[in-house]
């Protein structure tokens, strides 16, 4: 069985991107030919509840339907109902659309649509908008009856202009009023229409998308939204000197568009697992929401337990009874499950644990991206508890990794922890439509009689793997225990047998390790600098490597799917580069700070693992800004390492 | 490991499991006089009398002296984590309604570290038999106060006496939504212990049996009064509950006819402080079981999985464009 290959069908960007992504064709006014672009990043932000997220998602979906490469990133306020018109309340979506496949949210935005100046500020102040970028701002606030609001609006406009942005003040609400009595609902469709007009996206496809989005609503609502969509387009074409086109590349195979959590949920269905026990926790919950919607249709159960401990114990019970189960959680939940995970390791019960990581420690940043749980996944519980830890690196990978995880869990009677994170949870990207394969499923559980004299922990001396007796099997009766035990599953504290059990459970991991393939090097096989990453940062790291290589730097990267155990051959790869640096959405102390030196520096998770295993002086760079890593930031971090060569 | 294929065949002929068929090869390691021994015996008798198939039975427990019980049964056992027996048992039962599930838990295991699971297990009402071995003290960890320890009890963590009034597992359980079976037994009246566990086992739903269990090691003489003075024990009888043998009836004259559907009376009985009620306090067979509520309409066949996946993919598929309408430059 090849464990590593399933999900690594990654397509390379179709071509090298020019620096600023723009090729100006003509500047003549009407009829304006579109400016052809390789790619653009568009953001739309509003107060939460005003529909910017739906607008952004629809915009991405329309572009994807037309064959553009897209990656969408949700802009999520920290609170459910933040105060209106507040910097902290910005809610919306970033859409990167391109002529080629994109693998991350990119750097700064080219165009921002904002429903008020405060949510706009949240993007400007955090440096999310390109210098000189285009801003389309709702202008109703300038006449607000509340003078402080009107004054505030004017002040921000001045600030924005002074900073060199191209500001367009747009009477969105006033325009919408011509069509609907309550423009707060529907303004997002007007904005969507504007964007479709600006980016020359096919009108009929856009209408089809709106119909799809409102499919559950009645016809009146659908009609009103389509009217606003068309009005937005018409208004933009008439009143704005902005007209772009991002040519799409033709795809020959059907693609599906979804976010990472939806892909995880579908992966659970496709793996044939029958039970998901969970407790709600952001940002993992939406995977369970979707699974709850579809799992019963295939005769399976999502069980919302009373807490994470119970969810994990429940999943373990189901797995023990022959129905391999998954439990889906995020950081704090992983901490609570650790004792039970140790039990599954000790009892050799197959179990899939999905951790959609968020910012930590403690309650941390529930909606934000971080990769801080790698070491907790590998070593979080007490005692020596070997288990498999793998990470997903794309939306497609979310789907296939669950199938892989279940296979590993059942082949080796082991716990498999799958690490995703907040940036993949809500990011959308098209990937080739999977076609179901019965080989993904496990065979039905064995209820035949156990051979005479067979032992429940009859560890194979070459692999460490023992058979597994499932309740219902005549002759297989034994008492599984979390205490140290012998081959009969009898409690045993003898020095020999304790060491024997630990050895066998450890050796299973070694056996599994032999099935892993060496990760491919992205770029040349040797050079000055190797970047090493894991999880959701793959796209951004590889894009940074491309950029650096285009500038003549000898940089490559590898991306690790299996973090525990690690595939053979990684050490050799590390040796072929002068410097090695991990790139993680994770904390590490920087030697640039006065306080920090080689003696007290804390390394980020992966760097620590690599240093320990390969005895290579692995450096690290990371950010804990709660956002997906940007390719530009990685380029910036890598450059000093290259200059010193 | 004793019931091999050939033995099974033999049994079919004999149609008879013996008591020894339920005893594992491990001898119980409880202290002499420990009430757990009587509970184990009652269970093994019940298994024999009901001719329960060992391979179709799972004994789930937590951690504690009492939780060692699954090791002593010749059946499938799951001796898991302190406090987590119930969620494990629920997971076992959910997709395997064919398995007969018993849960053994201690007063620390159930009423302290596992308290959240206890309440929710009552609410789920899955079909299983739960035995709370209540010795009112932590045994395995050597005598600390438990939530059910009597006030003023001196233990290693309460050398000046326990500060709080004990929690009453019966009133708590009776107070939980969906409760469907609550009984109390005592380890020193083996006949009634057996009858009550048998009734619990027969009940469809979660049957919760609190067994007052003697711990001579750390709570010596705790129940002496009740053991020696039968009037301290109130036996609950009913045509739909316990029916007493004459020899028991002769000794235990303090009897009450109690309809197990009478919740107000059940609560009053549960709250008795000067007598120990023994019998079925509450039973409502009409409460639905979670595993039935969650039962699949269809089995998860590969074909069904393929169909549902395709339906879901259809909603989000971008089909290759026949014509290139992609850039729509107007
Ligand atoms: C997480 C955890 N905390 C604490 C313990 C230690 N511990 C084991 S059993 C026990 C209490 C046992 O008391 P009870 O449940 O009443 O069972 P008994 O031994 O009296 O039968 C404790 C505290 C443990 N095993 N795991
Ligand atoms: S310590 Fe108490 S509960 Fe534990 S085995 Fe001894 S008598 Fe029984």
PDB file of N, CA and C in Angstrom, chain A residues 64 66 200 212 233 243 247 251-252 254-257 274 290 294 296 298-299 302-303 306 309-310 314 317-318 320-321 433 447 449 452 454 470-473 475-478 480-482, chain B residues 1 3-5 25-26 55 68 71 75-77 79 81 84 87-88 90-92 95-96 117 120 124 290 294 296 298 300 304 306 308 310 312 314-321 326-327 330:
ATOM      1  N   UNK A  64     -14.587  30.576 -11.113  1.00  0.00           N
ATOM      2  CA  UNK A  64     -14.185  29.168 -11.226  1.00  0.00           C
ATOM      3  C   UNK A  64     -15.009  28.466 -12.297  1.00  0.00           C
ATOM      4  N   UNK A  66     -16.101  29.664 -14.840  1.00  0.00           N
ATOM      5  CA  UNK A  66     -15.631  30.096 -16.153  1.00  0.00           C
ATOM      6  C   UNK A  66     -14.234  29.572 -16.463  1.00  0.00           C
ATOM      7  N   UNK A 200     -15.387  41.432 -16.437  1.00  0.00           N
ATOM      8  CA  UNK A 200     -15.900  40.884 -17.703  1.00  0.00           C
ATOM      9  C   UNK A 200     -16.349  39.430 -17.570  1.00  0.00           C
ATOM     10  N   UNK A 212     -28.410  29.596  -8.069  1.00  0.00           N
ATOM     11  CA  UNK A 212     -27.951  28.446  -7.289  1.00  0.00           C
ATOM     12  C   UNK A 212     -27.863  28.801  -5.803  1.00  0.00           C
ATOM     13  N   UNK A 233     -23.806  45.399 -12.527  1.00  0.00           N
ATOM     14  CA  UNK A 233     -22.965  45.268 -13.719  1.00  0.00           C
ATOM     15  C   UNK A 233     -23.125  46.508 -14.609  1.00  0.00           C
ATOM     16  N   UNK A 243     -11.956  48.117 -16.263  1.00  0.00           N
ATOM     17  CA  UNK A 243     -12.441  46.980 -17.045  1.00  0.00           C
ATOM     18  C   UNK A 243     -11.284  46.004 -17.201  1.00  0.00           C
ATOM     19  N   UNK A 247      -8.076  36.035 -18.391  1.00  0.00           N
ATOM     20  CA  UNK A 247      -8.469  34.931 -19.276  1.00  0.00           C
ATOM     21  C   UNK A 247      -8.398  33.591 -18.532  1.00  0.00           C
ATOM     22  N   UNK A 251     -10.280  23.854 -18.947  1.00  0.00           N
ATOM     23  CA  UNK A 251     -10.050  22.610 -18.227  1.00  0.00           C
ATOM     24  C   UNK A 251     -10.697  21.482 -19.022  1.00  0.00           C
ATOM     25  N   UNK A 252     -10.044  20.345 -19.000  1.00  0.00           N
ATOM     26  CA  UNK A 252     -10.610  19.242 -19.764  1.00  0.00           C
ATOM     27  C   UNK A 252     -11.375  18.289 -18.857  1.00  0.00           C
ATOM     28  N   UNK A 254     -13.795  17.659 -15.233  1.00  0.00           N
ATOM     29  CA  UNK A 254     -14.664  18.386 -14.307  1.00  0.00           C
ATOM     30  C   UNK A 254     -13.946  18.687 -13.000  1.00  0.00           C
ATOM     31  N   UNK A 255     -14.246  19.866 -12.465  1.00  0.00           N
ATOM     32  CA  UNK A 255     -13.634  20.292 -11.214  1.00  0.00           C
ATOM     33  C   UNK A 255     -14.728  20.483 -10.172  1.00  0.00           C
ATOM     34  N   UNK A 256     -14.389  20.255  -8.907  1.00  0.00           N
ATOM     35  CA  UNK A 256     -15.323  20.599  -7.836  1.00  0.00           C
ATOM     36  C   UNK A 256     -14.732  21.742  -7.025  1.00  0.00           C
ATOM     37  N   UNK A 257     -15.618  22.639  -6.566  1.00  0.00           N
ATOM     38  CA  UNK A 257     -15.160  23.767  -5.751  1.00  0.00           C
ATOM     39  C   UNK A 257     -15.762  23.628  -4.369  1.00  0.00           C
ATOM     40  N   UNK A 274     -18.229   4.959   9.639  1.00  0.00           N
ATOM     41  CA  UNK A 274     -19.670   5.005   9.905  1.00  0.00           C
ATOM     42  C   UNK A 274     -20.046   5.922  11.054  1.00  0.00           C
ATOM     43  N   UNK A 290     -21.635  19.942   7.910  1.00  0.00           N
ATOM     44  CA  UNK A 290     -21.880  19.392   6.573  1.00  0.00           C
ATOM     45  C   UNK A 290     -22.045  17.879   6.654  1.00  0.00           C
ATOM     46  N   UNK A 294     -25.191  15.150   5.479  1.00  0.00           N
ATOM     47  CA  UNK A 294     -25.122  14.095   4.453  1.00  0.00           C
ATOM     48  C   UNK A 294     -24.872  12.691   5.008  1.00  0.00           C
ATOM     49  N   UNK A 296     -26.231  10.803   7.312  1.00  0.00           N
ATOM     50  CA  UNK A 296     -27.372   9.897   7.484  1.00  0.00           C
ATOM     51  C   UNK A 296     -27.833   9.321   6.160  1.00  0.00           C
ATOM     52  N   UNK A 298     -26.068   8.140   3.952  1.00  0.00           N
ATOM     53  CA  UNK A 298     -25.356   6.888   3.680  1.00  0.00           C
ATOM     54  C   UNK A 298     -25.469   5.937   4.876  1.00  0.00           C
ATOM     55  N   UNK A 299     -26.444   6.199   5.730  1.00  0.00           N
ATOM     56  CA  UNK A 299     -26.688   5.264   6.832  1.00  0.00           C
ATOM     57  C   UNK A 299     -25.716   5.397   7.984  1.00  0.00           C
ATOM     58  N   UNK A 302     -23.461  11.120  12.857  1.00  0.00           N
ATOM     59  CA  UNK A 302     -22.644  12.121  13.548  1.00  0.00           C
ATOM     60  C   UNK A 302     -23.208  12.220  14.955  1.00  0.00           C
ATOM     61  N   UNK A 303     -22.399  11.924  15.941  1.00  0.00           N
ATOM     62  CA  UNK A 303     -22.858  11.981  17.329  1.00  0.00           C
ATOM     63  C   UNK A 303     -22.237  13.194  17.998  1.00  0.00           C
ATOM     64  N   UNK A 306     -21.212  15.026  24.767  1.00  0.00           N
ATOM     65  CA  UNK A 306     -21.319  16.073  25.781  1.00  0.00           C
ATOM     66  C   UNK A 306     -20.020  16.846  25.970  1.00  0.00           C
ATOM     67  N   UNK A 309     -13.871  14.784  25.504  1.00  0.00           N
ATOM     68  CA  UNK A 309     -13.388  13.535  26.103  1.00  0.00           C
ATOM     69  C   UNK A 309     -14.358  12.427  25.719  1.00  0.00           C
ATOM     70  N   UNK A 310     -15.612  12.743  25.903  1.00  0.00           N
ATOM     71  CA  UNK A 310     -16.653  11.781  25.601  1.00  0.00           C
ATOM     72  C   UNK A 310     -16.693  11.467  24.103  1.00  0.00           C
ATOM     73  N   UNK A 314     -16.217   7.790  22.827  1.00  0.00           N
ATOM     74  CA  UNK A 314     -17.311   7.228  22.032  1.00  0.00           C
ATOM     75  C   UNK A 314     -16.761   6.660  20.718  1.00  0.00           C
ATOM     76  N   UNK A 317     -14.974   3.518  21.394  1.00  0.00           N
ATOM     77  CA  UNK A 317     -15.901   2.410  21.609  1.00  0.00           C
ATOM     78  C   UNK A 317     -16.418   1.860  20.286  1.00  0.00           C
ATOM     79  N   UNK A 318     -16.774   2.764  19.385  1.00  0.00           N
ATOM     80  CA  UNK A 318     -17.292   2.337  18.083  1.00  0.00           C
ATOM     81  C   UNK A 318     -16.220   1.587  17.297  1.00  0.00           C
ATOM     82  N   UNK A 320     -13.615   0.017  18.500  1.00  0.00           N
ATOM     83  CA  UNK A 320     -13.357  -1.246  19.184  1.00  0.00           C
ATOM     84  C   UNK A 320     -14.396  -2.285  18.747  1.00  0.00           C
ATOM     85  N   UNK A 321     -15.630  -1.818  18.544  1.00  0.00           N
ATOM     86  CA  UNK A 321     -16.700  -2.734  18.144  1.00  0.00           C
ATOM     87  C   UNK A 321     -16.692  -2.984  16.638  1.00  0.00           C
ATOM     88  N   UNK A 433     -12.681  16.561  -9.931  1.00  0.00           N
ATOM     89  CA  UNK A 433     -13.775  15.851  -9.278  1.00  0.00           C
ATOM     90  C   UNK A 433     -13.375  14.404  -9.005  1.00  0.00           C
ATOM     91  N   UNK A 447     -16.519 -11.365  11.482  1.00  0.00           N
ATOM     92  CA  UNK A 447     -17.206 -11.918  12.640  1.00  0.00           C
ATOM     93  C   UNK A 447     -17.047 -13.444  12.703  1.00  0.00           C
ATOM     94  N   UNK A 449     -15.134 -17.028  13.574  1.00  0.00           N
ATOM     95  CA  UNK A 449     -14.502 -17.484  14.810  1.00  0.00           C
ATOM     96  C   UNK A 449     -12.993 -17.293  14.743  1.00  0.00           C
ATOM     97  N   UNK A 452      -8.199 -21.299  17.085  1.00  0.00           N
ATOM     98  CA  UNK A 452      -7.890 -21.788  18.419  1.00  0.00           C
ATOM     99  C   UNK A 452      -6.498 -21.305  18.843  1.00  0.00           C
ATOM    100  N   UNK A 454      -5.374 -18.499  19.312  1.00  0.00           N
ATOM    101  CA  UNK A 454      -4.921 -17.179  18.852  1.00  0.00           C
ATOM    102  C   UNK A 454      -5.000 -16.200  20.015  1.00  0.00           C
ATOM    103  N   UNK A 470     -12.741  -8.666  17.208  1.00  0.00           N
ATOM    104  CA  UNK A 470     -13.862  -7.732  17.317  1.00  0.00           C
ATOM    105  C   UNK A 470     -15.019  -8.413  18.040  1.00  0.00           C
ATOM    106  N   UNK A 471     -15.616  -7.725  19.004  1.00  0.00           N
ATOM    107  CA  UNK A 471     -16.737  -8.333  19.722  1.00  0.00           C
ATOM    108  C   UNK A 471     -17.730  -8.958  18.749  1.00  0.00           C
ATOM    109  N   UNK A 472     -18.169 -10.147  19.099  1.00  0.00           N
ATOM    110  CA  UNK A 472     -19.030 -10.914  18.191  1.00  0.00           C
ATOM    111  C   UNK A 472     -18.271 -12.092  17.617  1.00  0.00           C
ATOM    112  N   UNK A 473     -16.946 -12.007  17.588  1.00  0.00           N
ATOM    113  CA  UNK A 473     -16.148 -13.112  17.065  1.00  0.00           C
ATOM    114  C   UNK A 473     -16.039 -14.216  18.120  1.00  0.00           C
ATOM    115  N   UNK A 475     -14.699 -17.033  20.288  1.00  0.00           N
ATOM    116  CA  UNK A 475     -13.332 -17.426  20.629  1.00  0.00           C
ATOM    117  C   UNK A 475     -12.389 -16.257  20.803  1.00  0.00           C
ATOM    118  N   UNK A 476     -12.842 -15.036  20.513  1.00  0.00           N
ATOM    119  CA  UNK A 476     -11.928 -13.898  20.602  1.00  0.00           C
ATOM    120  C   UNK A 476     -12.028 -13.144  21.910  1.00  0.00           C
ATOM    121  N   UNK A 477     -12.815 -13.677  22.843  1.00  0.00           N
ATOM    122  CA  UNK A 477     -13.087 -12.928  24.064  1.00  0.00           C
ATOM    123  C   UNK A 477     -11.795 -12.623  24.825  1.00  0.00           C
ATOM    124  N   UNK A 478     -11.663 -11.361  25.182  1.00  0.00           N
ATOM    125  CA  UNK A 478     -10.536 -10.922  25.996  1.00  0.00           C
ATOM    126  C   UNK A 478     -10.932  -9.582  26.586  1.00  0.00           C
ATOM    127  N   UNK A 480      -9.859  -5.984  26.829  1.00  0.00           N
ATOM    128  CA  UNK A 480      -8.941  -4.917  26.429  1.00  0.00           C
ATOM    129  C   UNK A 480      -8.704  -4.015  27.631  1.00  0.00           C
ATOM    130  N   UNK A 481      -7.466  -3.597  27.807  1.00  0.00           N
ATOM    131  CA  UNK A 481      -7.186  -2.758  28.975  1.00  0.00           C
ATOM    132  C   UNK A 481      -6.175  -1.662  28.656  1.00  0.00           C
ATOM    133  N   UNK A 482      -6.358  -0.553  29.322  1.00  0.00           N
ATOM    134  CA  UNK A 482      -5.397   0.536  29.205  1.00  0.00           C
ATOM    135  C   UNK A 482      -4.202   0.333  30.113  1.00  0.00           C
TER     136      UNK A 482
ATOM    137  N   UNK B   1     -10.514 -16.667  26.350  1.00  0.00           N
ATOM    138  CA  UNK B   1      -9.989 -17.438  25.215  1.00  0.00           C
ATOM    139  C   UNK B   1     -10.432 -18.887  25.241  1.00  0.00           C
ATOM    140  N   UNK B   3     -13.659 -20.218  24.730  1.00  0.00           N
ATOM    141  CA  UNK B   3     -14.726 -20.675  23.825  1.00  0.00           C
ATOM    142  C   UNK B   3     -14.217 -20.759  22.395  1.00  0.00           C
ATOM    143  N   UNK B   4     -13.663 -21.852  22.055  1.00  0.00           N
ATOM    144  CA  UNK B   4     -13.169 -22.017  20.699  1.00  0.00           C
ATOM    145  C   UNK B   4     -14.281 -22.556  19.833  1.00  0.00           C
ATOM    146  N   UNK B   5     -13.959 -22.674  18.555  1.00  0.00           N
ATOM    147  CA  UNK B   5     -14.950 -23.101  17.593  1.00  0.00           C
ATOM    148  C   UNK B   5     -15.584 -24.437  17.993  1.00  0.00           C
ATOM    149  N   UNK B  25      -9.989 -16.964  33.181  1.00  0.00           N
ATOM    150  CA  UNK B  25      -8.956 -17.740  33.856  1.00  0.00           C
ATOM    151  C   UNK B  25      -8.245 -16.934  34.950  1.00  0.00           C
ATOM    152  N   UNK B  26      -8.612 -15.654  35.044  1.00  0.00           N
ATOM    153  CA  UNK B  26      -7.972 -14.825  36.070  1.00  0.00           C
ATOM    154  C   UNK B  26      -8.821 -14.840  37.338  1.00  0.00           C
ATOM    155  N   UNK B  55     -19.434 -14.289  23.428  1.00  0.00           N
ATOM    156  CA  UNK B  55     -18.821 -13.484  22.356  1.00  0.00           C
ATOM    157  C   UNK B  55     -19.700 -12.314  21.938  1.00  0.00           C
ATOM    158  N   UNK B  68     -12.242  -3.514  37.684  1.00  0.00           N
ATOM    159  CA  UNK B  68     -11.497  -4.706  37.278  1.00  0.00           C
ATOM    160  C   UNK B  68     -12.436  -5.822  36.823  1.00  0.00           C
ATOM    161  N   UNK B  71     -12.228  -8.082  33.623  1.00  0.00           N
ATOM    162  CA  UNK B  71     -11.135  -9.056  33.509  1.00  0.00           C
ATOM    163  C   UNK B  71     -11.548 -10.434  34.020  1.00  0.00           C
ATOM    164  N   UNK B  75     -15.835 -12.972  28.491  1.00  0.00           N
ATOM    165  CA  UNK B  75     -16.663 -12.274  27.506  1.00  0.00           C
ATOM    166  C   UNK B  75     -15.727 -11.222  26.938  1.00  0.00           C
ATOM    167  N   UNK B  76     -16.223 -10.401  26.021  1.00  0.00           N
ATOM    168  CA  UNK B  76     -15.413  -9.259  25.619  1.00  0.00           C
ATOM    169  C   UNK B  76     -15.441  -8.238  26.727  1.00  0.00           C
ATOM    170  N   UNK B  77     -14.297  -7.603  26.973  1.00  0.00           N
ATOM    171  CA  UNK B  77     -14.224  -6.618  28.036  1.00  0.00           C
ATOM    172  C   UNK B  77     -13.488  -5.383  27.568  1.00  0.00           C
ATOM    173  N   UNK B  79     -11.637  -2.355  29.629  1.00  0.00           N
ATOM    174  CA  UNK B  79     -11.255  -1.741  30.893  1.00  0.00           C
ATOM    175  C   UNK B  79     -10.480  -0.477  30.529  1.00  0.00           C
ATOM    176  N   UNK B  81     -10.730   4.018  30.713  1.00  0.00           N
ATOM    177  CA  UNK B  81     -10.204   5.194  31.412  1.00  0.00           C
ATOM    178  C   UNK B  81     -11.069   5.517  32.617  1.00  0.00           C
ATOM    179  N   UNK B  84     -14.653   7.196  32.092  1.00  0.00           N
ATOM    180  CA  UNK B  84     -15.139   7.234  30.701  1.00  0.00           C
ATOM    181  C   UNK B  84     -15.790   5.939  30.227  1.00  0.00           C
ATOM    182  N   UNK B  87     -19.227   6.680  27.884  1.00  0.00           N
ATOM    183  CA  UNK B  87     -19.095   7.023  26.453  1.00  0.00           C
ATOM    184  C   UNK B  87     -18.505   5.890  25.615  1.00  0.00           C
ATOM    185  N   UNK B  88     -17.587   5.124  26.187  1.00  0.00           N
ATOM    186  CA  UNK B  88     -17.053   3.988  25.431  1.00  0.00           C
ATOM    187  C   UNK B  88     -18.186   2.998  25.131  1.00  0.00           C
ATOM    188  N   UNK B  90     -21.326   3.567  24.957  1.00  0.00           N
ATOM    189  CA  UNK B  90     -22.257   4.139  23.978  1.00  0.00           C
ATOM    190  C   UNK B  90     -21.722   3.944  22.560  1.00  0.00           C
ATOM    191  N   UNK B  91     -20.433   4.174  22.406  1.00  0.00           N
ATOM    192  CA  UNK B  91     -19.820   3.990  21.092  1.00  0.00           C
ATOM    193  C   UNK B  91     -19.918   2.545  20.623  1.00  0.00           C
ATOM    194  N   UNK B  92     -19.727   1.633  21.568  1.00  0.00           N
ATOM    195  CA  UNK B  92     -19.835   0.207  21.232  1.00  0.00           C
ATOM    196  C   UNK B  92     -21.252  -0.103  20.752  1.00  0.00           C
ATOM    197  N   UNK B  95     -23.546   1.238  16.866  1.00  0.00           N
ATOM    198  CA  UNK B  95     -23.634   0.539  15.586  1.00  0.00           C
ATOM    199  C   UNK B  95     -23.632  -0.964  15.774  1.00  0.00           C
ATOM    200  N   UNK B  96     -23.624  -1.401  17.019  1.00  0.00           N
ATOM    201  CA  UNK B  96     -23.648  -2.839  17.275  1.00  0.00           C
ATOM    202  C   UNK B  96     -24.764  -3.178  18.255  1.00  0.00           C
ATOM    203  N   UNK B 117     -20.706  12.436  31.944  1.00  0.00           N
ATOM    204  CA  UNK B 117     -21.107  11.314  31.076  1.00  0.00           C
ATOM    205  C   UNK B 117     -22.304  10.568  31.661  1.00  0.00           C
ATOM    206  N   UNK B 120     -25.514  12.410  30.859  1.00  0.00           N
ATOM    207  CA  UNK B 120     -25.864  12.317  29.431  1.00  0.00           C
ATOM    208  C   UNK B 120     -26.180  10.889  29.019  1.00  0.00           C
ATOM    209  N   UNK B 124     -29.309   9.754  26.940  1.00  0.00           N
ATOM    210  CA  UNK B 124     -29.263   8.982  25.685  1.00  0.00           C
ATOM    211  C   UNK B 124     -30.135   7.734  25.807  1.00  0.00           C
ATOM    212  N   UNK B 290     -31.499   5.919  22.214  1.00  0.00           N
ATOM    213  CA  UNK B 290     -30.743   6.741  21.261  1.00  0.00           C
ATOM    214  C   UNK B 290     -30.314   5.940  20.045  1.00  0.00           C
ATOM    215  N   UNK B 294     -31.190   6.835  16.214  1.00  0.00           N
ATOM    216  CA  UNK B 294     -30.145   7.102  15.233  1.00  0.00           C
ATOM    217  C   UNK B 294     -29.936   5.942  14.262  1.00  0.00           C
ATOM    218  N   UNK B 296     -29.924   3.672  11.172  1.00  0.00           N
ATOM    219  CA  UNK B 296     -29.869   4.039   9.757  1.00  0.00           C
ATOM    220  C   UNK B 296     -31.093   3.511   9.022  1.00  0.00           C
ATOM    221  N   UNK B 298     -30.910   3.030   5.861  1.00  0.00           N
ATOM    222  CA  UNK B 298     -30.292   2.145   4.864  1.00  0.00           C
ATOM    223  C   UNK B 298     -28.901   1.760   5.340  1.00  0.00           C
ATOM    224  N   UNK B 300     -24.890   1.284   4.900  1.00  0.00           N
ATOM    225  CA  UNK B 300     -23.976   2.095   4.089  1.00  0.00           C
ATOM    226  C   UNK B 300     -23.221   1.244   3.073  1.00  0.00           C
ATOM    227  N   UNK B 304     -24.439   3.075  -2.216  1.00  0.00           N
ATOM    228  CA  UNK B 304     -25.069   4.234  -1.603  1.00  0.00           C
ATOM    229  C   UNK B 304     -24.032   5.353  -1.408  1.00  0.00           C
ATOM    230  N   UNK B 306     -21.380   5.854  -3.150  1.00  0.00           N
ATOM    231  CA  UNK B 306     -21.091   6.426  -4.463  1.00  0.00           C
ATOM    232  C   UNK B 306     -22.195   7.413  -4.870  1.00  0.00           C
ATOM    233  N   UNK B 308     -24.395   9.097  -3.007  1.00  0.00           N
ATOM    234  CA  UNK B 308     -24.452  10.320  -2.214  1.00  0.00           C
ATOM    235  C   UNK B 308     -23.260  11.227  -2.528  1.00  0.00           C
ATOM    236  N   UNK B 310     -21.696  11.421  -5.337  1.00  0.00           N
ATOM    237  CA  UNK B 310     -21.942  12.038  -6.642  1.00  0.00           C
ATOM    238  C   UNK B 310     -22.961  13.167  -6.545  1.00  0.00           C
ATOM    239  N   UNK B 312     -23.472  15.052  -4.005  1.00  0.00           N
ATOM    240  CA  UNK B 312     -22.819  16.205  -3.385  1.00  0.00           C
ATOM    241  C   UNK B 312     -21.839  16.863  -4.348  1.00  0.00           C
ATOM    242  N   UNK B 314     -22.053  16.856  -7.547  1.00  0.00           N
ATOM    243  CA  UNK B 314     -22.834  17.525  -8.600  1.00  0.00           C
ATOM    244  C   UNK B 314     -23.145  18.972  -8.232  1.00  0.00           C
ATOM    245  N   UNK B 315     -23.379  19.195  -6.937  1.00  0.00           N
ATOM    246  CA  UNK B 315     -23.754  20.551  -6.511  1.00  0.00           C
ATOM    247  C   UNK B 315     -22.619  21.540  -6.704  1.00  0.00           C
ATOM    248  N   UNK B 316     -21.397  21.059  -6.751  1.00  0.00           N
ATOM    249  CA  UNK B 316     -20.251  21.981  -6.782  1.00  0.00           C
ATOM    250  C   UNK B 316     -19.317  21.715  -7.954  1.00  0.00           C
ATOM    251  N   UNK B 317     -19.835  21.017  -8.961  1.00  0.00           N
ATOM    252  CA  UNK B 317     -18.957  20.681 -10.086  1.00  0.00           C
ATOM    253  C   UNK B 317     -18.987  21.760 -11.156  1.00  0.00           C
ATOM    254  N   UNK B 318     -17.798  22.038 -11.658  1.00  0.00           N
ATOM    255  CA  UNK B 318     -17.668  22.893 -12.835  1.00  0.00           C
ATOM    256  C   UNK B 318     -17.355  21.949 -13.982  1.00  0.00           C
ATOM    257  N   UNK B 319     -18.289  21.850 -14.906  1.00  0.00           N
ATOM    258  CA  UNK B 319     -18.042  20.963 -16.042  1.00  0.00           C
ATOM    259  C   UNK B 319     -17.230  21.711 -17.080  1.00  0.00           C
ATOM    260  N   UNK B 320     -16.368  21.020 -17.811  1.00  0.00           N
ATOM    261  CA  UNK B 320     -15.580  21.701 -18.839  1.00  0.00           C
ATOM    262  C   UNK B 320     -16.522  22.411 -19.824  1.00  0.00           C
ATOM    263  N   UNK B 321     -16.156  23.627 -20.182  1.00  0.00           N
ATOM    264  CA  UNK B 321     -16.992  24.407 -21.094  1.00  0.00           C
ATOM    265  C   UNK B 321     -16.881  23.837 -22.503  1.00  0.00           C
ATOM    266  N   UNK B 326     -15.270  31.973 -21.664  1.00  0.00           N
ATOM    267  CA  UNK B 326     -14.655  32.338 -20.404  1.00  0.00           C
ATOM    268  C   UNK B 326     -14.433  33.826 -20.195  1.00  0.00           C
ATOM    269  N   UNK B 327     -13.934  34.523 -21.164  1.00  0.00           N
ATOM    270  CA  UNK B 327     -13.577  35.907 -20.855  1.00  0.00           C
ATOM    271  C   UNK B 327     -14.673  36.895 -21.215  1.00  0.00           C
ATOM    272  N   UNK B 330     -16.946  42.222 -23.474  1.00  0.00           N
ATOM    273  CA  UNK B 330     -18.114  42.807 -24.133  1.00  0.00           C
ATOM    274  C   UNK B 330     -17.700  43.956 -25.033  1.00  0.00           C
TER     275      UNK B 330
END
